[in-house]
Each structure stands twice: as structure tokens, then as C-alpha cells.
PDB file of N, CA and C in Angstrom:
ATOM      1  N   UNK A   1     151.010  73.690 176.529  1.00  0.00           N
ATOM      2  CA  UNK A   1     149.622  74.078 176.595  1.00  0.00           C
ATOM      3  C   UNK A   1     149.275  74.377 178.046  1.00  0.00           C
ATOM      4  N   UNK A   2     148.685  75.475 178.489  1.00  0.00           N
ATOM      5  CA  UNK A   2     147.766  75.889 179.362  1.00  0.00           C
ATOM      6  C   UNK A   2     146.732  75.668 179.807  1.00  0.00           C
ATOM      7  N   UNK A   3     146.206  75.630 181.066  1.00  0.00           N
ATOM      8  CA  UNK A   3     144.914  75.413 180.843  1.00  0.00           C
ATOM      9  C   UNK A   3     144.452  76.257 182.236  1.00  0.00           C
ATOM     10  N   UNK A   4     143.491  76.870 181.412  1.00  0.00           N
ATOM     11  CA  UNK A   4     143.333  78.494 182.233  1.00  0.00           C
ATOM     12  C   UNK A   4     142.067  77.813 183.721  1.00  0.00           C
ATOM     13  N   UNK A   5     142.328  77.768 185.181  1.00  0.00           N
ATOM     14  CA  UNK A   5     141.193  76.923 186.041  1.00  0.00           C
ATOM     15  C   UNK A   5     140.145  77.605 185.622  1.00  0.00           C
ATOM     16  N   UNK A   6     138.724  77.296 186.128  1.00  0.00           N
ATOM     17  CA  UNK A   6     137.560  77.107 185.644  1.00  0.00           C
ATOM     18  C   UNK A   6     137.213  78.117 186.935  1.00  0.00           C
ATOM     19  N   UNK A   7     136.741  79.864 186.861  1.00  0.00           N
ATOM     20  CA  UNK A   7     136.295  80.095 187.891  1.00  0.00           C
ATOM     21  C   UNK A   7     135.172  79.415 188.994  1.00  0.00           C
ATOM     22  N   UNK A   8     135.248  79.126 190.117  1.00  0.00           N
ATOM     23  CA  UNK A   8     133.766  78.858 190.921  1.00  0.00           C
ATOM     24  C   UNK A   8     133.377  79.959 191.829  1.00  0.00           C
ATOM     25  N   UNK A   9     132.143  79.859 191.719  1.00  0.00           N
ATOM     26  CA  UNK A   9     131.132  81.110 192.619  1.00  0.00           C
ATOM     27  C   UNK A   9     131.461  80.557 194.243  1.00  0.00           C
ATOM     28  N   UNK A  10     131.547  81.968 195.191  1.00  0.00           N
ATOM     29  CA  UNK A  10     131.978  81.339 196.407  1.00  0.00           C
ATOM     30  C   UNK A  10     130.264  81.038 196.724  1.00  0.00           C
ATOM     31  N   UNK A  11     130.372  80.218 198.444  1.00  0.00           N
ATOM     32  CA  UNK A  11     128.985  80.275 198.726  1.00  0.00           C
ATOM     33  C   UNK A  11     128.280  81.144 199.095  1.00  0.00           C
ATOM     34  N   UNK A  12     129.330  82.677 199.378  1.00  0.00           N
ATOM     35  CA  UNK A  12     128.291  84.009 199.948  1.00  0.00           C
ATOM     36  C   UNK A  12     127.386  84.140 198.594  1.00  0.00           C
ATOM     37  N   UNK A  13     128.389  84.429 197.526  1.00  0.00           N
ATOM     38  CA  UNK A  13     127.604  84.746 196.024  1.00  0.00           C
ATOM     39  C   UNK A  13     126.139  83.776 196.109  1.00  0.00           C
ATOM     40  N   UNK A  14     126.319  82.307 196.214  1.00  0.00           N
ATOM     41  CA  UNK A  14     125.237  81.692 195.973  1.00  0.00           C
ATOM     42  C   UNK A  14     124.232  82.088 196.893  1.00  0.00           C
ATOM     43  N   UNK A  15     124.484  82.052 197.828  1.00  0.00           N
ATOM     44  CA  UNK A  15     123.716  82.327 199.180  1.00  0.00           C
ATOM     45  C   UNK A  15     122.791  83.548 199.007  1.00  0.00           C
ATOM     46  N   UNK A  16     123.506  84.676 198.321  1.00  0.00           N
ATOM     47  CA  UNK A  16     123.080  85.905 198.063  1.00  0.00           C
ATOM     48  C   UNK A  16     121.711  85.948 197.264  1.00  0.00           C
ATOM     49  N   UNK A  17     122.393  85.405 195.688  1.00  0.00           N
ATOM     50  CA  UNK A  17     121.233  85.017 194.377  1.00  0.00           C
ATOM     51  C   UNK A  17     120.544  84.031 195.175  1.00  0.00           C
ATOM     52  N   UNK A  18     120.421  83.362 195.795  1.00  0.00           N
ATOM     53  CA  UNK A  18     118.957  82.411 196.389  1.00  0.00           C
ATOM     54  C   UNK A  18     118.345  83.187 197.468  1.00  0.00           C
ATOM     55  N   UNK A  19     119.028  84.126 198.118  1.00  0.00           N
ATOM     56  CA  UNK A  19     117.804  85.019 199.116  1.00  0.00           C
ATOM     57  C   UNK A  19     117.371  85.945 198.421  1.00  0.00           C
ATOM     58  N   UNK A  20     118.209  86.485 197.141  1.00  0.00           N
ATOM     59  CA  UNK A  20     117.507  87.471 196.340  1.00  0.00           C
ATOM     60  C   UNK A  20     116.108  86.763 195.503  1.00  0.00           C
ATOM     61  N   UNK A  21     116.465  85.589 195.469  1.00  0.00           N
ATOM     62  CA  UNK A  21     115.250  85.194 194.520  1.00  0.00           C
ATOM     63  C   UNK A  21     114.246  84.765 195.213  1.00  0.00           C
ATOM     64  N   UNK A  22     114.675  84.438 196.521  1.00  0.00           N
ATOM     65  CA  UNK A  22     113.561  84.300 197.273  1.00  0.00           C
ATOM     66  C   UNK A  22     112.728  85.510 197.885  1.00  0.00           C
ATOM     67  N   UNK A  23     113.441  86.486 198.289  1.00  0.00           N
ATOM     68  CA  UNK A  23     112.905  87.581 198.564  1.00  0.00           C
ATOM     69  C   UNK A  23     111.791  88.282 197.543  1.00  0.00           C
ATOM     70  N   UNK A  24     112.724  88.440 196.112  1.00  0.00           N
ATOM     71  CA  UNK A  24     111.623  88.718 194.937  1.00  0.00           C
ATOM     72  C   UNK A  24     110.060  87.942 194.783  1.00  0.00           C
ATOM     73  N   UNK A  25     110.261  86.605 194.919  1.00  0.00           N
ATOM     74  CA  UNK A  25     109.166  86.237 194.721  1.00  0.00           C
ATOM     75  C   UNK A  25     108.233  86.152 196.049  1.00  0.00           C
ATOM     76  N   UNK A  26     109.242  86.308 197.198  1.00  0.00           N
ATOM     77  CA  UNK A  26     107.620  86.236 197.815  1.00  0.00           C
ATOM     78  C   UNK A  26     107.036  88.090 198.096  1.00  0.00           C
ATOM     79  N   UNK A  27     107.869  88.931 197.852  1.00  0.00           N
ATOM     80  CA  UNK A  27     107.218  89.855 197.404  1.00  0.00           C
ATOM     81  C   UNK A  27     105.766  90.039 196.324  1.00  0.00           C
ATOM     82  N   UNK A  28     106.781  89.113 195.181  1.00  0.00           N
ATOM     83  CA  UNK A  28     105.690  89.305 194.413  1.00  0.00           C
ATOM     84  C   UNK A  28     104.254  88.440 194.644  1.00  0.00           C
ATOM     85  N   UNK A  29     104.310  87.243 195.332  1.00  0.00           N
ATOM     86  CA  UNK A  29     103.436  86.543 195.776  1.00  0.00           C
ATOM     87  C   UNK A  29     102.650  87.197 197.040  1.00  0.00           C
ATOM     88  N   UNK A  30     103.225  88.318 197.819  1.00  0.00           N
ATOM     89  CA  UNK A  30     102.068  89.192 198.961  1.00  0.00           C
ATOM     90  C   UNK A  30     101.841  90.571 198.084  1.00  0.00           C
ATOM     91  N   UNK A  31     102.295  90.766 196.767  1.00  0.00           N
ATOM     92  CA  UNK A  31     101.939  91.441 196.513  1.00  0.00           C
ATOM     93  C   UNK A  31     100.571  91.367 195.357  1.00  0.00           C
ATOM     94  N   UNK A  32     100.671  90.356 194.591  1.00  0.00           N
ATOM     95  CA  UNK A  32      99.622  89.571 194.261  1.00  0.00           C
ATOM     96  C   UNK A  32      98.293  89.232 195.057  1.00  0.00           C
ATOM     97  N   UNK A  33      99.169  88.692 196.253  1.00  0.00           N
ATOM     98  CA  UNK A  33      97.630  88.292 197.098  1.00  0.00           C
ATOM     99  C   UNK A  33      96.943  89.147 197.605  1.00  0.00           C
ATOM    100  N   UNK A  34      97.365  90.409 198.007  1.00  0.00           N
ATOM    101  CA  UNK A  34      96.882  91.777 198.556  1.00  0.00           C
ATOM    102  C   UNK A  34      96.373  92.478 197.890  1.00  0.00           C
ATOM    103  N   UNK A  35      96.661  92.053 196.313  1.00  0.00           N
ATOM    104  CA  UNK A  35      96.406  92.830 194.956  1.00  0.00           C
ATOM    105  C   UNK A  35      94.659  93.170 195.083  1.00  0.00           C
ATOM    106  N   UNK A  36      94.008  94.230 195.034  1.00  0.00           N
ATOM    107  CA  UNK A  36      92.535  94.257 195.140  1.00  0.00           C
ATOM    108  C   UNK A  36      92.056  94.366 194.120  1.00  0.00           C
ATOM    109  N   UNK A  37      91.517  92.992 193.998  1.00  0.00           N
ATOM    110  CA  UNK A  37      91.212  92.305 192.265  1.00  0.00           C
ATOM    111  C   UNK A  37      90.640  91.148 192.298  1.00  0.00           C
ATOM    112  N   UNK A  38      89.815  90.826 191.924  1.00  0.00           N
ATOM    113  CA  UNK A  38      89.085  89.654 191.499  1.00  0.00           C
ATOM    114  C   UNK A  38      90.036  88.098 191.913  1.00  0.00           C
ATOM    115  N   UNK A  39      89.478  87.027 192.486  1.00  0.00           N
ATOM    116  CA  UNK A  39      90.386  86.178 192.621  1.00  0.00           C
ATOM    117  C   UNK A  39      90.746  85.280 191.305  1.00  0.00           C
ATOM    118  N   UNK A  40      90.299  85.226 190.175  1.00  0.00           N
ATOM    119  CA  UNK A  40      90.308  85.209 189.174  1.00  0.00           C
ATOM    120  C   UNK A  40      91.699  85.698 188.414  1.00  0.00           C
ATOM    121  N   UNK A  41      91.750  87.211 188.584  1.00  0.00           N
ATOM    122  CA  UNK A  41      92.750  88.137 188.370  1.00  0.00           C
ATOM    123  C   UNK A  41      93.801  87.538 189.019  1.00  0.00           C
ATOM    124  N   UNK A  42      94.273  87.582 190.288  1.00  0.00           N
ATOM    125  CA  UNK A  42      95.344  87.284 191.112  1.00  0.00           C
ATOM    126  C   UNK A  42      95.591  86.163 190.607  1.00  0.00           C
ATOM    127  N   UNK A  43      94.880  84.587 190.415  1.00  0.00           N
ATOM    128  CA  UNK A  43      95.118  83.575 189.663  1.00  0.00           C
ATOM    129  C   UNK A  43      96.291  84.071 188.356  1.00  0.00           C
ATOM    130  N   UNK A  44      95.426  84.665 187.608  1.00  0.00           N
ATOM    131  CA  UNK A  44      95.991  84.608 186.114  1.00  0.00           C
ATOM    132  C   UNK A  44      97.366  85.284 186.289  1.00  0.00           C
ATOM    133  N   UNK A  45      97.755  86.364 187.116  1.00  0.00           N
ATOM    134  CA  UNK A  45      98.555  86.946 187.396  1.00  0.00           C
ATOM    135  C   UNK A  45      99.932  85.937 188.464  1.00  0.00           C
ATOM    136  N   UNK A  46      99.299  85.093 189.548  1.00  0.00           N
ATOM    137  CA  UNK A  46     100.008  84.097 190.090  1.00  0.00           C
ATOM    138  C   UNK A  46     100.771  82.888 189.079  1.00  0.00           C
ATOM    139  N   UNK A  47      99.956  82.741 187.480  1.00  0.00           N
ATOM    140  CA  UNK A  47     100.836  81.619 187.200  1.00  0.00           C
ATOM    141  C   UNK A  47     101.279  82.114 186.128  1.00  0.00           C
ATOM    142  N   UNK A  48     101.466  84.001 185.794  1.00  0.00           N
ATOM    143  CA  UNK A  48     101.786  83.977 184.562  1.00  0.00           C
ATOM    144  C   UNK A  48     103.527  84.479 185.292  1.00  0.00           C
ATOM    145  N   UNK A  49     103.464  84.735 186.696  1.00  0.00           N
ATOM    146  CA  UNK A  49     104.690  84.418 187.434  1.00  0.00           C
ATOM    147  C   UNK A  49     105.251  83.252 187.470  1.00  0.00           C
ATOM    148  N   UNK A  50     104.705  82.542 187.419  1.00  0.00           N
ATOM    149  CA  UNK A  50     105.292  81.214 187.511  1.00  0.00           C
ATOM    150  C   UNK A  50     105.910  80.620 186.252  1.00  0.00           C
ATOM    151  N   UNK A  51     105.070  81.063 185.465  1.00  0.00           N
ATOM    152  CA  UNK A  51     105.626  80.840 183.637  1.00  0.00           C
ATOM    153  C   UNK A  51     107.228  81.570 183.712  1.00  0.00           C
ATOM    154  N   UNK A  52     106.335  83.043 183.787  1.00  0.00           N
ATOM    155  CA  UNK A  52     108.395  83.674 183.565  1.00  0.00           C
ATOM    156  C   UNK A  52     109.212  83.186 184.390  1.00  0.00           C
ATOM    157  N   UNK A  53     109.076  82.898 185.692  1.00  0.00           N
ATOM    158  CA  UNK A  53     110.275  82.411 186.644  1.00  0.00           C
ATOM    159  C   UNK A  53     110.647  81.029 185.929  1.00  0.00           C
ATOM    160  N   UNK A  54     109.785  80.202 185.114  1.00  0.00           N
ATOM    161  CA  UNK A  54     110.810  78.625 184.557  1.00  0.00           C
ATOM    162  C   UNK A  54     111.103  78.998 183.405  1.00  0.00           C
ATOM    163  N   UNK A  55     110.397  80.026 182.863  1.00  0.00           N
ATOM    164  CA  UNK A  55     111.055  80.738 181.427  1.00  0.00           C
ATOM    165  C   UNK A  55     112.412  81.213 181.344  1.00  0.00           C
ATOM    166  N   UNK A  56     112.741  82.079 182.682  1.00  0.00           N
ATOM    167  CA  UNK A  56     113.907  82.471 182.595  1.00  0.00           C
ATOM    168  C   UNK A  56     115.053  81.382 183.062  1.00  0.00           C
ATOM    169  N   UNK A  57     114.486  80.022 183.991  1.00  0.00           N
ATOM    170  CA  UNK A  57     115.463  79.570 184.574  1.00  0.00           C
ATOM    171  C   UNK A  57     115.985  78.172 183.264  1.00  0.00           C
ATOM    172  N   UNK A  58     115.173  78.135 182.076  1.00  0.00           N
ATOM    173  CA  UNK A  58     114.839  77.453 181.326  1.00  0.00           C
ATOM    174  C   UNK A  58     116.243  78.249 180.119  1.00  0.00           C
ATOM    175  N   UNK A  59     116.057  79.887 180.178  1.00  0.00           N
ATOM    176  CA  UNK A  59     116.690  80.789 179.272  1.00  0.00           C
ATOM    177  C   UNK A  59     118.192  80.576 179.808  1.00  0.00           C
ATOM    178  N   UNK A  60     118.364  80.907 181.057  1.00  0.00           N
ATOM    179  CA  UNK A  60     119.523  80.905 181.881  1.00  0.00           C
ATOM    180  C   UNK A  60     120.561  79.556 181.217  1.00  0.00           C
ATOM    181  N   UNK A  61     119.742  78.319 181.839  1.00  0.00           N
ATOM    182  CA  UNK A  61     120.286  76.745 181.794  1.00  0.00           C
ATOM    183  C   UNK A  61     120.648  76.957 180.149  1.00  0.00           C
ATOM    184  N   UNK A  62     120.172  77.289 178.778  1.00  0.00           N
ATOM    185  CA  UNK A  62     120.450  77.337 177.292  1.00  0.00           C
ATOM    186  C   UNK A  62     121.503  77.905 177.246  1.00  0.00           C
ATOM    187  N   UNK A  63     121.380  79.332 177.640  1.00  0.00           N
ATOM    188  CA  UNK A  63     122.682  80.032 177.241  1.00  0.00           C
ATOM    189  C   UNK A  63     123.752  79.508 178.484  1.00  0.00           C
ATOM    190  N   UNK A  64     124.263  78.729 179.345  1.00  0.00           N
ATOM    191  CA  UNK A  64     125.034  78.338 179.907  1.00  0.00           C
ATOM    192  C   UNK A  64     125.367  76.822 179.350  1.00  0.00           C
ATOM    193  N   UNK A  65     124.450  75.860 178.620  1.00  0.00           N
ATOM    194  CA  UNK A  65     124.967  74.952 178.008  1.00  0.00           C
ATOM    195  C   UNK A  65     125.682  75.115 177.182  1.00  0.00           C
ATOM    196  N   UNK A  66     125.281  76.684 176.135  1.00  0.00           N
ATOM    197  CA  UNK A  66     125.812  76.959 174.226  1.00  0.00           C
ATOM    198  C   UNK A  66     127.009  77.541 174.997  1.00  0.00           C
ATOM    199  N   UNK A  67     127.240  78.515 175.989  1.00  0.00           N
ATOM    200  CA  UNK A  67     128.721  78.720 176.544  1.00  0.00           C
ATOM    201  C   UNK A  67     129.454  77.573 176.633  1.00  0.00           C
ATOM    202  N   UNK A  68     129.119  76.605 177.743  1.00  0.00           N
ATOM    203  CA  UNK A  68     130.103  75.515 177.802  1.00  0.00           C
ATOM    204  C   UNK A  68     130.593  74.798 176.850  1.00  0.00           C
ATOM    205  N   UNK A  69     129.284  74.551 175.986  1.00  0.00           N
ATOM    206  CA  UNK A  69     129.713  73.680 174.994  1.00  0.00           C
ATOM    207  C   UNK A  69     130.836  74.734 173.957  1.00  0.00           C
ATOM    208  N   UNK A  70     130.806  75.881 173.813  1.00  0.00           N
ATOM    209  CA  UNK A  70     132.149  76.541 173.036  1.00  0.00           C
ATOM    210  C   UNK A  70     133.167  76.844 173.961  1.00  0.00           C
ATOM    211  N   UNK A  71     132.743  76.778 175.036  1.00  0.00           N
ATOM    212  CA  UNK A  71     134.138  77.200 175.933  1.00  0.00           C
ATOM    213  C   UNK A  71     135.656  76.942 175.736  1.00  0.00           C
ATOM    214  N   UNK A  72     135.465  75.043 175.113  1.00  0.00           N
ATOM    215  CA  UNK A  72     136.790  74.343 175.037  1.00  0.00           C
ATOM    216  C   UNK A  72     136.273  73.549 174.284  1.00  0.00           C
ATOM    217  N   UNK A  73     137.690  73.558 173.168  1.00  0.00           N
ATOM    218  CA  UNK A  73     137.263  72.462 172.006  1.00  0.00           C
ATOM    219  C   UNK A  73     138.426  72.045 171.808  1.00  0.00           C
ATOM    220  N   UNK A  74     138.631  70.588 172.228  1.00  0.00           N
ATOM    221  CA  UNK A  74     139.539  70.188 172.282  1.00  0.00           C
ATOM    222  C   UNK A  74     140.048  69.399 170.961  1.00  0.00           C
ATOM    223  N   UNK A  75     141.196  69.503 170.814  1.00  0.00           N
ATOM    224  CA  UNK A  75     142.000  69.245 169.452  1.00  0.00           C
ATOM    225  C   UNK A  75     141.868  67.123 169.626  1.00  0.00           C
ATOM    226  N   UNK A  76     141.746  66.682 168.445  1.00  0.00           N
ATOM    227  CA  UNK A  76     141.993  65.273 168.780  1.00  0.00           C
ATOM    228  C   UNK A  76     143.687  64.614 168.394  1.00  0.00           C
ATOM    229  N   UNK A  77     144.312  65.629 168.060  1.00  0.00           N
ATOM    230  CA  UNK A  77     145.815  65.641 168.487  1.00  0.00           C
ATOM    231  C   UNK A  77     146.335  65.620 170.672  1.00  0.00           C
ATOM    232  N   UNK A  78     145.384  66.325 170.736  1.00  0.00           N
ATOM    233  CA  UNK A  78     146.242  67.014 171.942  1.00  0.00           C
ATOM    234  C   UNK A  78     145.907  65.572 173.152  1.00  0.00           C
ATOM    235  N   UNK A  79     146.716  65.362 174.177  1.00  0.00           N
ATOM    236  CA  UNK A  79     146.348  64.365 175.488  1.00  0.00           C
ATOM    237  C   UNK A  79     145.445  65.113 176.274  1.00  0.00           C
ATOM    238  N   UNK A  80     144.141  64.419 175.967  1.00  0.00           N
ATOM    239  CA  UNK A  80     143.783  64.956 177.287  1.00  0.00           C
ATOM    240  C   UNK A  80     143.958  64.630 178.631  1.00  0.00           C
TER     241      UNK A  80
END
């Protein structure tokens, strides 16, 4: 039996996706605040950002648990 290693992300990759996500949002947060609109508006618009950003990081974390958890299924014959 084989056992194929487990790729890991280097730290440029990580480094990358966290300035990209930081960059995105504070775009979208001076672009919001500059937005010429009712402060009301910019509100409703500031936390319906905030919804999708834990929506997706909420979507992300699911479909990376239902991967892992099928990734490897181990036989109760085999040594682990």
C-alpha cells in the first residue's frame, strides 16, 4: 500500500490569498464609505459585506471538511 503525501500550500501562496483578501475588502470598505448615499445606505451595504465574507468563509470550511472527510477511508483490515 501507498500512501500518496498530502500536498501543502507554500507561504508565498498564503501570503498572497491574505493580501488579496485584504486588499478586496478594504477596497470595498473605501468604497462604501465614499459611496454618496445616505449613512443608513452605506450601513446596510457595510454588513451585508460582512454577511457574505463569513458566508463564504463558512461555505469554504464545509466543502473542505466533506473533501477530507472522503479523501481517505481507511479499511479496518489495514495497519494504520
Amino acid at each position: 500500500m501507498s500512501e500518496t503525501p498530502v500536498k501543502q500550500n507554500t507561504a508565498a501562496f498564503y501570503g498572497q490569498a491574505v493580501a488579496s483578501f485584504a486588499v478586496a475588502m478594504a477596497a470595498t470598505a473605501i468604497g462604501i464609505y465614499r459611496l454618496d448615499a445616505d449613512s443608513w445606505v452605506r450601513a446596510f451595504l457595510g454588513i451585508a459585506v460582512l454577511y457574505l465574507v463569513t458566508s463564504a468563509f463558512t461555505l469554504a470550511k464545509v466543502i473542505r471538511d466533506r473533501q477530507d472527510a472522503t479523501a481517505r477511508v481507511y479499511s479496518p483490515f489495514e495497519k494504520l
